[in-house]
Amino acid sequence: MFTTAVINKFKSTPTPFYYYDLDVLKQTLQKVKSESSKYNFIVHYALKANANNEVLEIVRANGIGADCVSGNEVKKAVECKFGRSHIVFAGVGKSDEEINYALDSDIFCFNCESKEELEIINGLANAKNKTASIALRINPNVNANTHKYITTGLEENKFGINLWELDDVVKLLETLSNIKLIGLHFHIGSQITDMSSFKSLCLRVNEIQGWFVSHKIHIENVNVGGGLGVDYHDPDNHMIPDFETYFKLFHDFLELRPGQKVHFELGRAIVAQCGTLVSKVLYIKKGVNTNFAILDAGMTELMRPALYQAYHKIENLTAIADEKWEKENGSESSFMQKYDVVGPICESSDCFGKAVNLPETSRGDIVVLRTAGAYGEVMSNGYNLRDKVKAVYS
Ligand code: LLP
């Protein structure tokens, strides 16, 4: 829901751009903090969801840690003054340069994904006369029931160490003197709306913890990753995800050993709803069976629909504002029509939505794509030599 002042700001700003409602972000973070602190849970923000400086500054100011998946993300987290002792570094393919940078930055923990990686980190740490703290990223083989491209916790996925490799990994760790095992790490996928997937994760973590206890290995930290989904269909009524149920579920179902700390790596749930992609209609083109509303934003600015067939709510704010005005002044409101809402990029997959119901739409109207704060701006790219998309804040 946008105020008239915000819509006027959209009208007077060159499009396309990302608009971030920083109040929504702050309210979301407040809720994350109040719900997670009930159980002393530690939350890291997954920078991959949105690494915009303004956003990061607010996240950091709320005392949240950083979850990074590249050397540049670690660098960004350090530059944005996230506490080094609150930075975790994950990823299946960490390069030597990235590992060295993270070692030099004295980060809290490397989430390690393979035996090979453990050996490399050990060697690089040894060369620096350092000890790297690591968590084993274990592939729990739990189905997240989400899109296949954002499922990570199944054996068929490339992520993590498989359960049957644990014996070997533990034997290997005994020989690596520059590595200290401080935790276990799990992440089953993203945009998870079925809470029973998280319950399944908890139950699997309990079993795996049992294995470590039986091998007399003490685990200090349990990192259960991120993945909490958001409501793309009805953002106005679900601006803030249900962190209460989410954190309570882990509290209820995780069996913790004395002194164990639980960590989370949330990305989407923190930033998705505060972001909107704002564009203008360039043309309305009559097709054979449909009308195309051609926007000045495309898959280069928001890739999710093209890549994952993802749904983002599309609204014509000019028509909504006009309709409000007409209703208040007693004239007829506009009527709904169906449009294929597409971008200007030379790809047929550059389509934000087919047969979208919109009030009659014209050239120059402001059309927005909602819930675009996560994996929007960060995944934008310069295909077709497009300009880098800009950001505007409330
Ligand atoms: N931790 C790890 C190890 C991850 O791989 C991810 C996301 C997260 C945490 C944060 O997950 P979140 O809380 O945001 O669901 N580009 C895709 C999403 C890719 C997610 C990658 N990993 C999309 O637009 O839907």
Coordinates of C-alpha atoms and ligand atoms in Angstrom, one line a residue:
M1 CA 0.0 0.0 0.0
F2 CA 1.6 3.3 -1.0
T3 CA 0.6 6.8 0.1
T4 CA -0.1 9.5 -2.5
A5 CA 3.1 11.2 -1.5
V6 CA 5.1 8.0 -2.3
I7 CA 3.2 7.6 -5.6
N8 CA 4.0 11.2 -6.6
K9 CA 7.7 10.5 -5.7
F10 CA 7.6 7.5 -8.0
K11 CA 6.1 9.6 -10.8
S12 CA 8.8 12.2 -10.6
T13 CA 11.8 9.8 -10.4
P14 CA 13.4 8.3 -13.5
T15 CA 12.4 4.7 -13.8
P16 CA 13.2 1.8 -13.4
F17 CA 14.5 1.8 -9.8
Y18 CA 14.2 -0.2 -6.6
Y19 CA 12.3 1.6 -3.8
Y20 CA 13.1 0.5 -0.3
D21 CA 10.7 1.3 2.5
L22 CA 13.2 1.5 5.4
D23 CA 10.4 1.7 8.0
V24 CA 9.2 -1.7 6.9
L25 CA 12.7 -3.0 7.1
K26 CA 13.1 -1.6 10.6
Q27 CA 9.8 -3.1 11.8
T28 CA 10.8 -6.4 10.4
L29 CA 14.1 -6.4 12.2
Q30 CA 12.4 -5.4 15.4
K31 CA 10.2 -8.5 15.1
V32 CA 13.2 -10.7 14.3
K33 CA 15.0 -9.5 17.3
S34 CA 12.1 -9.7 19.7
E35 CA 11.1 -13.2 18.7
S36 CA 14.7 -14.7 18.4
S37 CA 15.8 -13.2 21.7
K38 CA 13.1 -15.1 23.5
Y39 CA 15.3 -18.1 23.1
N40 CA 18.7 -16.5 22.9
F41 CA 18.9 -17.4 19.2
I42 CA 21.6 -15.7 17.2
V43 CA 20.6 -14.3 13.8
H44 CA 22.9 -13.7 10.8
Y45 CA 21.7 -11.8 7.8
A46 CA 22.3 -13.5 4.5
L47 CA 23.9 -10.7 2.4
K48 CA 23.2 -12.5 -0.8
A49 CA 19.6 -11.4 -0.5
N50 CA 20.4 -7.7 -0.7
A51 CA 23.7 -6.1 -0.2
N52 CA 22.6 -2.5 -0.7
N53 CA 24.6 -0.3 1.7
E54 CA 21.6 1.5 3.2
V55 CA 19.9 -1.8 3.9
L56 CA 23.1 -3.3 5.4
E57 CA 23.6 -0.4 7.6
I58 CA 20.1 -0.8 9.2
V59 CA 20.6 -4.5 9.5
R60 CA 23.9 -4.1 11.2
A61 CA 22.6 -1.3 13.5
N62 CA 20.1 -3.9 14.8
G63 CA 22.9 -6.1 16.1
I64 CA 22.5 -8.9 13.5
G65 CA 25.5 -10.9 12.2
A66 CA 26.5 -11.5 8.6
D67 CA 26.2 -14.7 6.5
C68 CA 28.5 -14.4 3.5
V69 CA 29.0 -16.7 0.4
S70 CA 31.9 -15.0 -1.3
G71 CA 35.1 -13.1 -0.4
N72 CA 33.5 -9.9 -1.6
E73 CA 30.5 -10.4 0.7
V74 CA 32.9 -11.0 3.6
K75 CA 34.7 -7.8 2.5
K76 CA 31.4 -5.9 2.4
A77 CA 30.4 -7.2 5.8
V78 CA 33.8 -6.0 7.2
E79 CA 33.5 -2.6 5.5
C80 CA 29.9 -2.2 6.8
K81 CA 31.3 -2.9 10.3
F82 CA 29.5 -6.1 11.0
G83 CA 31.4 -7.5 14.0
R84 CA 34.1 -10.0 12.7
S85 CA 33.1 -12.4 15.4
H86 CA 29.6 -12.4 13.8
I87 CA 30.6 -13.2 10.3
V88 CA 30.1 -16.7 8.8
F89 CA 31.4 -17.7 5.4
A90 CA 29.6 -20.5 3.4
G91 CA 29.7 -21.7 -0.2
V92 CA 30.7 -24.8 -2.1
G93 CA 33.5 -23.2 -4.0
K94 CA 35.6 -20.9 -1.8
S95 CA 38.7 -19.9 -3.7
D96 CA 42.1 -19.7 -2.0
E97 CA 42.1 -15.9 -2.2
E98 CA 38.7 -15.8 -0.5
I99 CA 39.7 -18.2 2.2
N100 CA 42.9 -16.2 2.8
Y101 CA 40.9 -12.9 3.0
A102 CA 38.5 -14.5 5.5
L103 CA 41.4 -15.9 7.6
D104 CA 43.0 -12.4 7.7
S105 CA 39.7 -10.9 8.7
D106 CA 39.4 -13.3 11.7
I107 CA 35.8 -14.2 10.9
F108 CA 33.7 -16.3 13.4
C109 CA 33.4 -19.4 11.2
F110 CA 33.8 -21.1 7.9
N111 CA 30.9 -23.3 6.9
C112 CA 32.7 -26.1 5.2
E113 CA 31.1 -28.1 2.5
S114 CA 33.6 -31.0 1.7
K115 CA 36.6 -32.9 2.9
E116 CA 38.7 -31.3 0.1
E117 CA 37.8 -27.8 1.4
L118 CA 38.7 -28.8 5.0
E119 CA 42.2 -29.8 3.8
I120 CA 42.6 -26.6 1.8
I121 CA 41.5 -24.3 4.7
N122 CA 43.8 -26.2 7.0
G123 CA 46.8 -25.7 4.7
L124 CA 46.1 -22.0 4.2
A125 CA 45.5 -21.5 7.9
N126 CA 48.8 -23.3 8.7
A127 CA 50.7 -21.0 6.3
K128 CA 49.4 -18.1 8.4
N129 CA 50.0 -19.8 11.7
K130 CA 46.3 -19.5 12.4
T131 CA 43.5 -21.8 13.5
A132 CA 40.3 -21.6 11.4
S133 CA 37.0 -22.1 13.2
I134 CA 34.8 -24.2 11.1
A135 CA 31.3 -25.7 11.1
L136 CA 30.5 -28.8 9.0
R137 CA 27.8 -28.0 6.5
I138 CA 25.9 -31.3 6.5
N139 CA 23.4 -32.1 3.8
P140 CA 20.5 -33.4 6.0
N141 CA 18.5 -34.9 3.0
V142 CA 15.4 -33.0 4.1
N143 CA 12.9 -31.8 1.4
A144 CA 12.2 -28.1 1.6
N145 CA 9.1 -28.4 -0.7
T146 CA 10.1 -25.4 -2.6
H147 CA 11.2 -24.6 -6.2
K148 CA 13.9 -27.1 -7.4
Y149 CA 16.4 -24.3 -8.1
I150 CA 16.3 -23.1 -4.5
T151 CA 16.3 -26.5 -2.8
T152 CA 19.6 -27.3 -1.3
G153 CA 19.2 -29.9 1.4
L154 CA 18.7 -33.1 -0.7
E155 CA 21.5 -35.6 -1.5
E156 CA 21.1 -34.8 -5.2
N157 CA 22.1 -31.2 -4.5
K158 CA 25.7 -30.0 -4.6
F159 CA 25.7 -28.6 -1.1
G160 CA 27.2 -29.9 2.1
I161 CA 28.7 -33.1 3.4
N162 CA 26.6 -36.2 3.0
L163 CA 25.6 -38.2 6.1
W164 CA 27.5 -41.3 5.0
E165 CA 30.7 -39.3 4.7
L166 CA 30.7 -38.2 8.4
D167 CA 33.0 -41.1 9.6
D168 CA 35.7 -40.1 7.1
V169 CA 35.3 -36.4 7.9
V170 CA 35.7 -36.9 11.6
K171 CA 38.8 -39.0 11.0
L172 CA 40.2 -36.4 8.7
L173 CA 39.6 -33.6 11.2
E174 CA 41.8 -35.4 13.8
T175 CA 44.7 -34.9 11.4
L176 CA 44.1 -31.2 10.7
S177 CA 45.7 -29.2 13.4
N178 CA 44.9 -25.8 12.1
I179 CA 41.2 -26.3 12.1
K180 CA 38.8 -26.2 15.1
L181 CA 35.4 -27.8 14.8
I182 CA 33.0 -25.4 16.5
G183 CA 29.7 -26.3 14.9
L184 CA 27.3 -27.9 12.5
H185 CA 25.6 -26.1 9.7
F186 CA 22.4 -26.9 7.8
H187 CA 20.4 -25.1 5.1
I188 CA 17.6 -26.9 3.3
G189 CA 16.4 -24.3 0.8
S190 CA 14.7 -20.9 0.4
Q191 CA 11.2 -19.5 0.2
I192 CA 9.9 -22.3 2.5
T193 CA 6.3 -21.7 3.5
D194 CA 5.6 -25.2 4.8
M195 CA 6.7 -25.1 8.4
S196 CA 6.7 -28.8 8.6
S197 CA 9.9 -28.8 6.5
F198 CA 11.6 -26.9 9.3
K199 CA 10.2 -29.4 11.8
S200 CA 11.7 -32.2 9.7
L201 CA 15.0 -30.4 9.7
C202 CA 15.0 -30.1 13.5
L203 CA 14.3 -33.9 13.9
R204 CA 17.1 -34.7 11.5
V205 CA 19.5 -32.3 13.4
N206 CA 18.6 -34.1 16.6
E207 CA 19.5 -37.5 15.0
I208 CA 22.8 -36.1 13.7
Q209 CA 23.6 -34.5 17.0
G210 CA 23.1 -37.9 18.5
W211 CA 25.7 -39.3 16.2
F212 CA 28.2 -36.7 17.3
V213 CA 27.4 -37.4 21.0
S214 CA 28.0 -41.1 20.4
H215 CA 31.4 -40.2 18.9
K216 CA 32.1 -38.0 22.0
I217 CA 32.4 -34.9 19.8
H218 CA 31.2 -31.7 21.5
I219 CA 29.4 -29.3 19.2
E220 CA 29.1 -25.8 20.5
N221 CA 27.1 -24.2 17.7
V222 CA 24.1 -25.4 15.6
N223 CA 23.4 -23.3 12.6
V224 CA 20.1 -24.1 11.0
G225 CA 20.5 -21.8 8.0
G226 CA 17.7 -19.6 6.6
G227 CA 14.9 -20.2 4.2
L228 CA 11.8 -18.7 5.8
G229 CA 9.4 -17.7 3.0
V230 CA 7.4 -14.6 2.5
D231 CA 3.9 -13.9 1.1
Y232 CA 4.4 -12.8 -2.5
H233 CA 0.6 -12.9 -3.2
D234 CA -0.6 -10.6 -0.4
P235 CA 2.2 -8.4 0.8
D236 CA 0.0 -5.7 2.3
N237 CA -1.6 -8.1 4.8
H238 CA 1.7 -10.0 5.5
M239 CA 4.4 -7.4 5.5
I240 CA 6.2 -9.1 8.4
P241 CA 6.7 -12.9 8.1
D242 CA 5.6 -15.1 11.0
F243 CA 8.9 -15.1 12.9
E244 CA 7.0 -16.0 16.1
T245 CA 5.9 -19.4 14.8
Y246 CA 9.3 -19.9 13.0
F247 CA 11.6 -19.4 16.0
K248 CA 9.2 -21.2 18.4
L249 CA 9.3 -24.2 16.2
F250 CA 13.0 -24.5 16.5
H251 CA 12.7 -23.9 20.2
D252 CA 10.1 -26.7 20.5
F253 CA 11.7 -29.3 18.3
L254 CA 15.5 -28.9 18.5
E255 CA 17.1 -30.9 21.3
L256 CA 20.0 -28.9 22.5
R257 CA 22.9 -30.0 24.6
P258 CA 23.9 -27.7 27.6
G259 CA 25.5 -24.5 26.5
Q260 CA 24.8 -25.0 22.8
K261 CA 24.0 -21.9 20.7
V262 CA 21.6 -21.8 17.8
H263 CA 22.3 -19.7 14.8
F264 CA 20.1 -18.7 11.8
E265 CA 20.9 -17.2 8.4
L266 CA 17.9 -15.3 7.2
G267 CA 17.9 -13.4 4.0
R268 CA 14.6 -13.1 2.2
A269 CA 12.4 -13.0 5.3
I270 CA 14.2 -9.8 6.4
V271 CA 14.3 -7.8 3.2
A272 CA 11.8 -9.1 0.7
Q273 CA 8.8 -7.0 1.7
C274 CA 10.6 -3.7 2.1
G275 CA 11.6 -3.6 -1.6
T276 CA 9.5 -2.7 -4.7
L277 CA 10.7 -2.5 -8.3
V278 CA 9.2 0.6 -9.8
S279 CA 8.8 1.0 -13.6
K280 CA 6.8 2.9 -16.2
V281 CA 4.8 1.5 -19.1
L282 CA 6.5 2.2 -22.3
Y283 CA 3.9 0.7 -24.7
I284 CA 0.6 -1.1 -24.8
K285 CA 0.9 -3.5 -27.7
K286 CA -2.1 -5.5 -29.0
G287 CA -1.2 -9.1 -29.4
V288 CA -3.2 -11.9 -31.0
N289 CA -4.9 -13.2 -27.8
T290 CA -3.6 -10.7 -25.3
N291 CA -2.4 -7.1 -24.8
F292 CA 1.2 -6.6 -23.8
A293 CA 2.1 -4.0 -21.2
I294 CA 5.7 -3.4 -22.0
L295 CA 7.6 -1.9 -19.1
D296 CA 10.9 -0.1 -18.9
A297 CA 12.1 -2.7 -16.3
G298 CA 12.8 -6.2 -17.4
M299 CA 14.5 -9.5 -16.4
T300 CA 17.8 -7.5 -16.1
E301 CA 16.4 -5.7 -13.1
L302 CA 14.3 -8.5 -11.6
M303 CA 15.3 -11.9 -12.8
R304 CA 13.2 -14.1 -10.5
P305 CA 10.2 -14.5 -12.8
A306 CA 12.3 -15.6 -15.7
L307 CA 14.6 -17.8 -13.7
Y308 CA 12.2 -19.5 -11.3
Q309 CA 8.8 -18.7 -12.7
A310 CA 8.4 -16.7 -9.5
Y311 CA 5.3 -14.7 -8.8
H312 CA 5.5 -11.0 -7.9
K313 CA 2.4 -9.0 -7.4
I314 CA 2.0 -6.4 -10.1
E315 CA 0.1 -3.2 -9.5
N316 CA -0.6 -0.2 -11.7
L317 CA -0.2 2.7 -9.2
T318 CA -1.3 5.4 -11.6
A319 CA -4.6 3.7 -12.2
I320 CA -5.1 2.9 -8.5
A321 CA -4.4 6.6 -7.7
D322 CA -6.7 7.8 -10.5
E323 CA -9.4 5.4 -9.5
K324 CA -9.3 6.6 -5.9
W325 CA -9.6 10.2 -7.2
E326 CA -12.5 9.2 -9.4
K327 CA -14.3 7.4 -6.6
E328 CA -13.9 10.3 -4.3
N329 CA -15.2 12.7 -7.0
G330 CA -18.1 10.5 -8.1
S331 CA -17.1 9.6 -11.6
E332 CA -16.8 6.1 -13.1
S333 CA -13.9 3.9 -12.0
S334 CA -11.7 2.3 -14.7
F335 CA -12.3 -1.3 -15.7
M336 CA -10.1 -4.3 -15.4
Q337 CA -8.3 -5.9 -18.4
K338 CA -5.8 -8.7 -18.8
Y339 CA -2.2 -7.9 -19.8
D340 CA 0.9 -9.9 -20.3
V341 CA 3.3 -7.7 -18.4
V342 CA 6.7 -7.9 -20.0
G343 CA 10.1 -6.1 -20.1
P344 CA 12.1 -4.7 -23.0
I345 CA 14.8 -7.4 -23.1
C346 CA 15.3 -9.5 -26.2
E347 CA 14.1 -12.8 -24.6
S348 CA 10.7 -14.3 -24.5
S349 CA 11.3 -15.3 -20.9
D350 CA 11.4 -11.6 -20.1
C351 CA 7.9 -11.7 -18.8
F352 CA 6.8 -10.7 -15.3
G353 CA 3.3 -12.2 -15.5
K354 CA 0.8 -13.6 -18.0
A355 CA -2.8 -12.5 -18.2
V356 CA -2.4 -10.2 -15.2
N357 CA -5.6 -8.3 -14.2
L358 CA -4.9 -4.6 -14.2
P359 CA -7.1 -1.5 -14.5
E360 CA -6.9 -0.2 -18.0
T361 CA -3.3 0.6 -18.4
S362 CA -1.6 3.3 -20.6
R363 CA 1.8 4.5 -21.6
G364 CA 3.5 6.4 -18.7
D365 CA 1.6 4.6 -16.0
I366 CA 3.6 3.6 -12.9
V367 CA 3.6 -0.2 -12.6
V368 CA 5.3 -1.8 -9.6
L369 CA 6.5 -5.3 -8.8
R370 CA 6.0 -6.0 -5.1
T371 CA 8.1 -8.0 -2.6
A372 CA 11.3 -7.4 -4.6
G373 CA 13.7 -6.6 -1.8
A374 CA 15.3 -10.0 -1.7
Y375 CA 17.2 -11.4 -4.7
G376 CA 16.1 -8.5 -6.8
E377 CA 18.7 -5.7 -7.0
V378 CA 21.6 -8.1 -6.2
M379 CA 20.7 -10.4 -9.1
S380 CA 20.3 -7.5 -11.6
N381 CA 22.7 -7.5 -14.5
G382 CA 23.8 -5.6 -17.5
Y383 CA 22.5 -7.9 -20.3
N384 CA 21.7 -5.9 -23.4
L385 CA 24.1 -3.3 -21.9
R386 CA 21.4 -2.1 -19.6
D387 CA 22.2 0.6 -17.0
K388 CA 22.8 -0.5 -13.4
V389 CA 19.4 -0.2 -11.7
K390 CA 19.2 2.6 -9.1
A391 CA 17.8 2.6 -5.6
V392 CA 15.5 5.1 -3.8
Y393 CA 14.6 5.1 -0.1
S394 CA 11.7 6.2 1.9
Ligands
LLP1 N1 22.2 -19.8 4.1 C1 22.6 -20.4 3.0 C2 23.7 -21.4 3.1 C3 22.0 -20.1 1.8 O1 22.4 -20.8 0.7 C4 20.9 -19.2 1.7 C5 20.3 -18.9 0.4 C6 20.5 -18.5 2.9 C7 21.2 -18.9 4.1 C8 19.4 -17.5 2.9 O2 18.2 -18.1 2.5 P1 16.9 -17.2 2.7 O3 16.6 -17.0 4.1 O4 17.1 -15.9 1.9 O5 15.9 -18.1 2.0 N2 17.9 -16.4 -5.7 C9 16.9 -17.3 -5.1 C10 17.2 -17.6 -3.7 C11 18.5 -18.3 -3.5 C12 18.8 -18.6 -2.1 C13 20.3 -19.0 -2.0 N3 20.7 -19.4 -0.7 C14 15.5 -16.6 -5.2 O6 15.4 -15.5 -5.8 O7 14.5 -17.1 -4.8

